[in-house]
Amino acid sequence: MDRILARMPDGRAGLRISDDRELGFMLGEGGPVGAVAKTLLGAGVQPVRVVLFDKNDAAGWVLGWHQDRTITVRQRIDVSGFGPWTVKQGIVHVEPPFSGNR
């Protein structure tokens, strides 16, 4: 993990990460994070987003509590119940339908 973090830009408060093969392996089905997700949540789950938060004094973080409910997708395909759509740092995000409090 140290090797992955060393490649990331320093001093950015929030960085969305995509297309990093080594990180993709760690999060994927055969990697350690993917394996933990499967063990805790079941066989049909996988991580869908990685956000690096560099919360240090120089980053100037002032953010109240909030719930991130969006997932990342490869492309926009309109499906009933999914939305609104956004693009952040060039990555397509959508909020999936939710039932109840999670």
Coordinates of N, CA and C in Angstrom, one line a residue:
M1 N 0.8 -1.2 0.0 CA 0.0 0.0 0.0 C 0.9 1.3 0.0
D2 N 2.0 1.2 0.7 CA 2.9 2.4 0.7 C 3.3 2.8 -0.7
R3 N 3.6 1.8 -1.5 CA 4.0 2.0 -2.9 C 2.9 2.7 -3.7
I4 N 1.7 2.3 -3.5 CA 0.6 2.9 -4.2 C 0.4 4.3 -3.7
L5 N 0.4 4.6 -2.4 CA 0.3 5.9 -1.9 C 1.4 6.9 -2.4
A6 N 2.6 6.3 -2.5 CA 3.7 7.2 -2.9 C 3.5 7.7 -4.4
R7 N 2.7 7.1 -5.2 CA 2.5 7.5 -6.5 C 1.4 8.6 -6.6
M8 N 0.7 8.8 -5.5 CA -0.4 9.8 -5.5 C 0.1 11.2 -5.3
P9 N -0.6 12.2 -5.9 CA -0.2 13.6 -5.7 C -0.3 14.0 -4.3
D10 N 0.6 14.8 -3.8 CA 0.6 15.2 -2.4 C -0.1 16.5 -2.2
G11 N -0.8 16.6 -1.1 CA -1.4 17.9 -0.8 C -2.8 18.2 -1.4
R12 N -3.4 17.2 -2.0 CA -4.8 17.3 -2.6 C -5.7 16.8 -1.5
A13 N -6.7 17.6 -1.2 CA -7.6 17.2 -0.1 C -8.4 15.9 -0.4
G14 N -9.0 15.8 -1.6 CA -9.7 14.6 -2.0 C -9.4 14.3 -3.4
L15 N -9.0 13.0 -3.6 CA -8.5 12.6 -4.9 C -9.2 11.3 -5.3
R16 N -9.9 11.3 -6.4 CA -10.6 10.1 -6.9 C -9.6 9.4 -7.7
I17 N -9.5 8.1 -7.5 CA -8.4 7.3 -8.1 C -9.1 6.3 -9.1
S18 N -8.5 6.3 -10.3 CA -9.0 5.3 -11.3 C -7.9 4.8 -12.1
D19 N -8.0 3.6 -12.7 CA -7.0 3.0 -13.6 C -5.7 2.8 -13.0
D20 N -5.6 2.4 -11.7 CA -4.4 2.0 -11.1 C -4.4 0.5 -10.9
R21 N -3.6 -0.2 -11.7 CA -3.7 -1.7 -11.7 C -3.4 -2.3 -10.4
E22 N -2.4 -1.8 -9.7 CA -2.0 -2.4 -8.4 C -3.2 -2.2 -7.4
L23 N -3.7 -1.0 -7.3 CA -4.8 -0.7 -6.4 C -6.1 -1.5 -6.9
G24 N -6.3 -1.6 -8.2 CA -7.4 -2.5 -8.7 C -7.3 -3.9 -8.2
F25 N -6.1 -4.4 -8.2 CA -5.9 -5.8 -7.7 C -6.2 -5.9 -6.2
M26 N -5.8 -4.9 -5.4 CA -6.0 -5.0 -4.0 C -7.5 -5.0 -3.7
L27 N -8.3 -4.2 -4.5 CA -9.7 -4.0 -4.2 C -10.5 -5.1 -4.9
G28 N -10.0 -5.8 -5.9 CA -10.7 -6.8 -6.7 C -11.0 -8.1 -6.0
E29 N -11.6 -8.9 -6.7 CA -12.1 -10.2 -6.1 C -11.0 -11.0 -5.5
G30 N -9.8 -11.0 -6.2 CA -8.7 -11.8 -5.7 C -7.8 -11.1 -4.7
G31 N -8.0 -9.8 -4.5 CA -7.1 -9.0 -3.6 C -7.6 -9.0 -2.1
P32 N -6.8 -8.5 -1.2 CA -7.2 -8.5 0.2 C -8.4 -7.7 0.6
V33 N -8.6 -6.6 0.0 CA -9.8 -5.8 0.3 C -11.1 -6.4 -0.2
G34 N -11.0 -6.9 -1.5 CA -12.1 -7.6 -2.1 C -12.5 -8.8 -1.3
A35 N -11.5 -9.5 -0.8 CA -11.7 -10.8 -0.1 C -12.5 -10.4 1.2
V36 N -12.0 -9.4 1.9 CA -12.7 -9.0 3.2 C -14.2 -8.6 2.9
A37 N -14.4 -7.8 1.8 CA -15.7 -7.4 1.4 C -16.6 -8.6 1.2
K38 N -16.1 -9.6 0.5 CA -16.9 -10.8 0.2 C -17.2 -11.6 1.5
T39 N -16.2 -11.6 2.4 CA -16.4 -12.4 3.7 C -17.4 -11.7 4.5
L40 N -17.4 -10.4 4.6 CA -18.4 -9.6 5.4 C -19.7 -9.4 4.8
L41 N -19.8 -9.2 3.5 CA -21.0 -8.8 2.8 C -21.6 -9.8 1.9
G42 N -20.8 -10.9 1.5 CA -21.4 -11.9 0.6 C -20.7 -11.9 -0.7
A43 N -20.9 -13.0 -1.5 CA -20.2 -13.2 -2.7 C -20.5 -12.2 -3.8
G44 N -21.6 -11.5 -3.8 CA -21.9 -10.6 -4.9 C -21.5 -9.2 -4.8
V45 N -20.5 -8.9 -3.9 CA -20.1 -7.5 -3.7 C -18.7 -7.3 -4.2
Q46 N -18.5 -6.0 -4.5 CA -17.1 -5.6 -4.8 C -17.0 -4.1 -4.6
P47 N -15.8 -3.6 -4.2 CA -15.7 -2.1 -4.0 C -15.9 -1.5 -5.4
V48 N -16.5 -0.3 -5.4 CA -16.8 0.4 -6.6 C -16.2 1.8 -6.7
R49 N -15.5 2.2 -5.6 CA -15.0 3.6 -5.6 C -13.8 3.7 -4.6
V50 N -12.8 4.4 -5.0 CA -11.7 4.7 -4.0 C -11.5 6.2 -4.0
V51 N -11.5 6.8 -2.8 CA -11.2 8.2 -2.7 C -10.2 8.3 -1.6
L52 N -9.1 9.0 -2.0 CA -8.0 9.3 -1.0 C -8.2 10.6 -0.4
F53 N -8.3 10.6 0.9 CA -8.5 11.8 1.7 C -7.2 12.1 2.4
D54 N -6.5 13.2 2.0 CA -5.3 13.6 2.6 C -5.6 14.7 3.7
K55 N -6.1 14.3 4.8 CA -6.5 15.3 5.8 C -5.3 15.6 6.7
N56 N -4.6 16.7 6.2 CA -3.5 17.2 7.0 C -3.8 18.7 7.2
D57 N -2.9 19.3 8.0 CA -3.1 20.8 8.3 C -3.0 21.6 7.1
A58 N -2.2 21.2 6.1 CA -2.0 22.1 4.9 C -3.1 21.9 3.9
A59 N -3.9 20.8 4.0 CA -5.0 20.6 3.0 C -6.2 21.5 3.2
G60 N -6.4 22.0 4.4 CA -7.5 22.9 4.6 C -8.8 22.3 4.6
W61 N -9.0 21.2 5.2 CA -10.3 20.5 5.2 C -11.3 21.1 6.2
V62 N -12.4 21.5 5.7 CA -13.5 21.9 6.5 C -14.7 21.3 5.9
L63 N -15.2 20.2 6.4 CA -16.3 19.5 5.8 C -17.1 18.8 6.9
G64 N -18.4 19.2 7.0 CA -19.2 18.6 8.0 C -19.6 17.2 7.6
W65 N -20.3 16.5 8.5 CA -20.7 15.1 8.3 C -21.6 15.1 7.1
H66 N -21.4 14.1 6.2 CA -22.3 13.9 5.1 C -22.2 12.4 4.7
Q67 N -23.1 12.0 3.9 CA -23.1 10.6 3.4 C -22.9 10.5 1.9
D68 N -21.8 10.0 1.5 CA -21.5 9.8 0.0 C -22.3 8.6 -0.4
R69 N -23.3 8.8 -1.3 CA -24.1 7.7 -1.7 C -24.0 7.4 -3.2
T70 N -23.0 8.0 -3.8 CA -22.8 7.7 -5.3 C -21.8 6.6 -5.5
I71 N -21.9 5.9 -6.6 CA -21.0 4.9 -7.1 C -20.4 5.3 -8.4
T72 N -19.3 4.8 -8.7 CA -18.7 5.1 -10.0 C -19.0 4.0 -11.0
V73 N -19.2 4.5 -12.3 CA -19.5 3.5 -13.3 C -18.6 3.8 -14.6
R74 N -18.5 2.9 -15.4 CA -17.6 3.1 -16.6 C -18.3 4.1 -17.6
Q75 N -19.6 4.0 -17.7 CA -20.3 4.9 -18.6 C -21.7 5.1 -18.2
R76 N -22.3 6.2 -18.7 CA -23.7 6.5 -18.3 C -24.7 5.6 -19.1
I77 N -25.4 4.8 -18.5 CA -26.5 4.1 -19.1 C -27.7 4.3 -18.2
D78 N -28.7 5.1 -18.7 CA -29.9 5.4 -18.0 C -30.7 4.2 -17.6
V79 N -30.9 4.0 -16.2 CA -31.6 2.9 -15.7 C -32.6 3.5 -14.6
S80 N -33.8 3.1 -14.7 CA -34.8 3.6 -13.8 C -34.4 3.5 -12.3
G81 N -34.5 4.6 -11.6 CA -34.2 4.6 -10.2 C -32.8 5.1 -9.9
F82 N -31.9 5.1 -10.9 CA -30.5 5.6 -10.7 C -30.4 7.1 -11.1
G83 N -29.8 7.9 -10.2 CA -29.7 9.3 -10.5 C -29.7 10.1 -9.2
P84 N -29.2 11.3 -9.2 CA -28.7 12.1 -10.4 C -27.3 11.6 -10.8
W85 N -26.9 12.0 -12.0 CA -25.6 11.7 -12.6 C -24.7 12.9 -12.4
T86 N -23.4 12.6 -12.1 CA -22.4 13.6 -12.1 C -21.1 13.1 -12.7
V87 N -20.2 14.0 -13.0 CA -18.9 13.7 -13.5 C -17.9 14.4 -12.6
K88 N -17.1 13.7 -11.8 CA -16.1 14.3 -10.9 C -14.7 13.8 -11.3
Q89 N -13.8 14.8 -11.6 CA -12.5 14.5 -12.0 C -12.5 13.5 -13.2
G90 N -13.4 13.7 -14.1 CA -13.5 12.9 -15.3 C -14.1 11.5 -15.1
I91 N -14.6 11.2 -13.9 CA -15.2 9.9 -13.6 C -16.7 10.0 -13.4
V92 N -17.4 9.1 -14.1 CA -18.9 9.2 -14.0 C -19.4 8.6 -12.7
H93 N -20.3 9.3 -12.0 CA -20.9 8.9 -10.8 C -22.4 8.9 -10.9
V94 N -23.0 8.0 -10.2 CA -24.5 8.0 -10.1 C -24.9 7.5 -8.7
E95 N -26.1 8.0 -8.3 CA -26.6 7.5 -7.0 C -27.6 6.4 -7.3
P96 N -27.3 5.2 -6.8 CA -28.2 4.0 -7.0 C -29.5 4.2 -6.1
P97 N -30.5 3.4 -6.4 CA -31.7 3.5 -5.5 C -31.4 2.9 -4.2
F98 N -31.9 3.5 -3.1 CA -31.7 3.0 -1.8 C -33.1 2.8 -1.2
S99 N -33.2 1.7 -0.4 CA -34.4 1.5 0.4 C -34.0 1.5 1.9
G100 N -34.7 2.3 2.7 CA -34.5 2.3 4.1 C -33.2 3.1 4.4
N101 N -32.9 3.0 5.7 CA -31.6 3.7 6.2 C -30.5 2.7 6.2
R102 N -29.4 3.0 5.7 CA -28.2 2.1 5.7 C -27.0 2.9 6.3

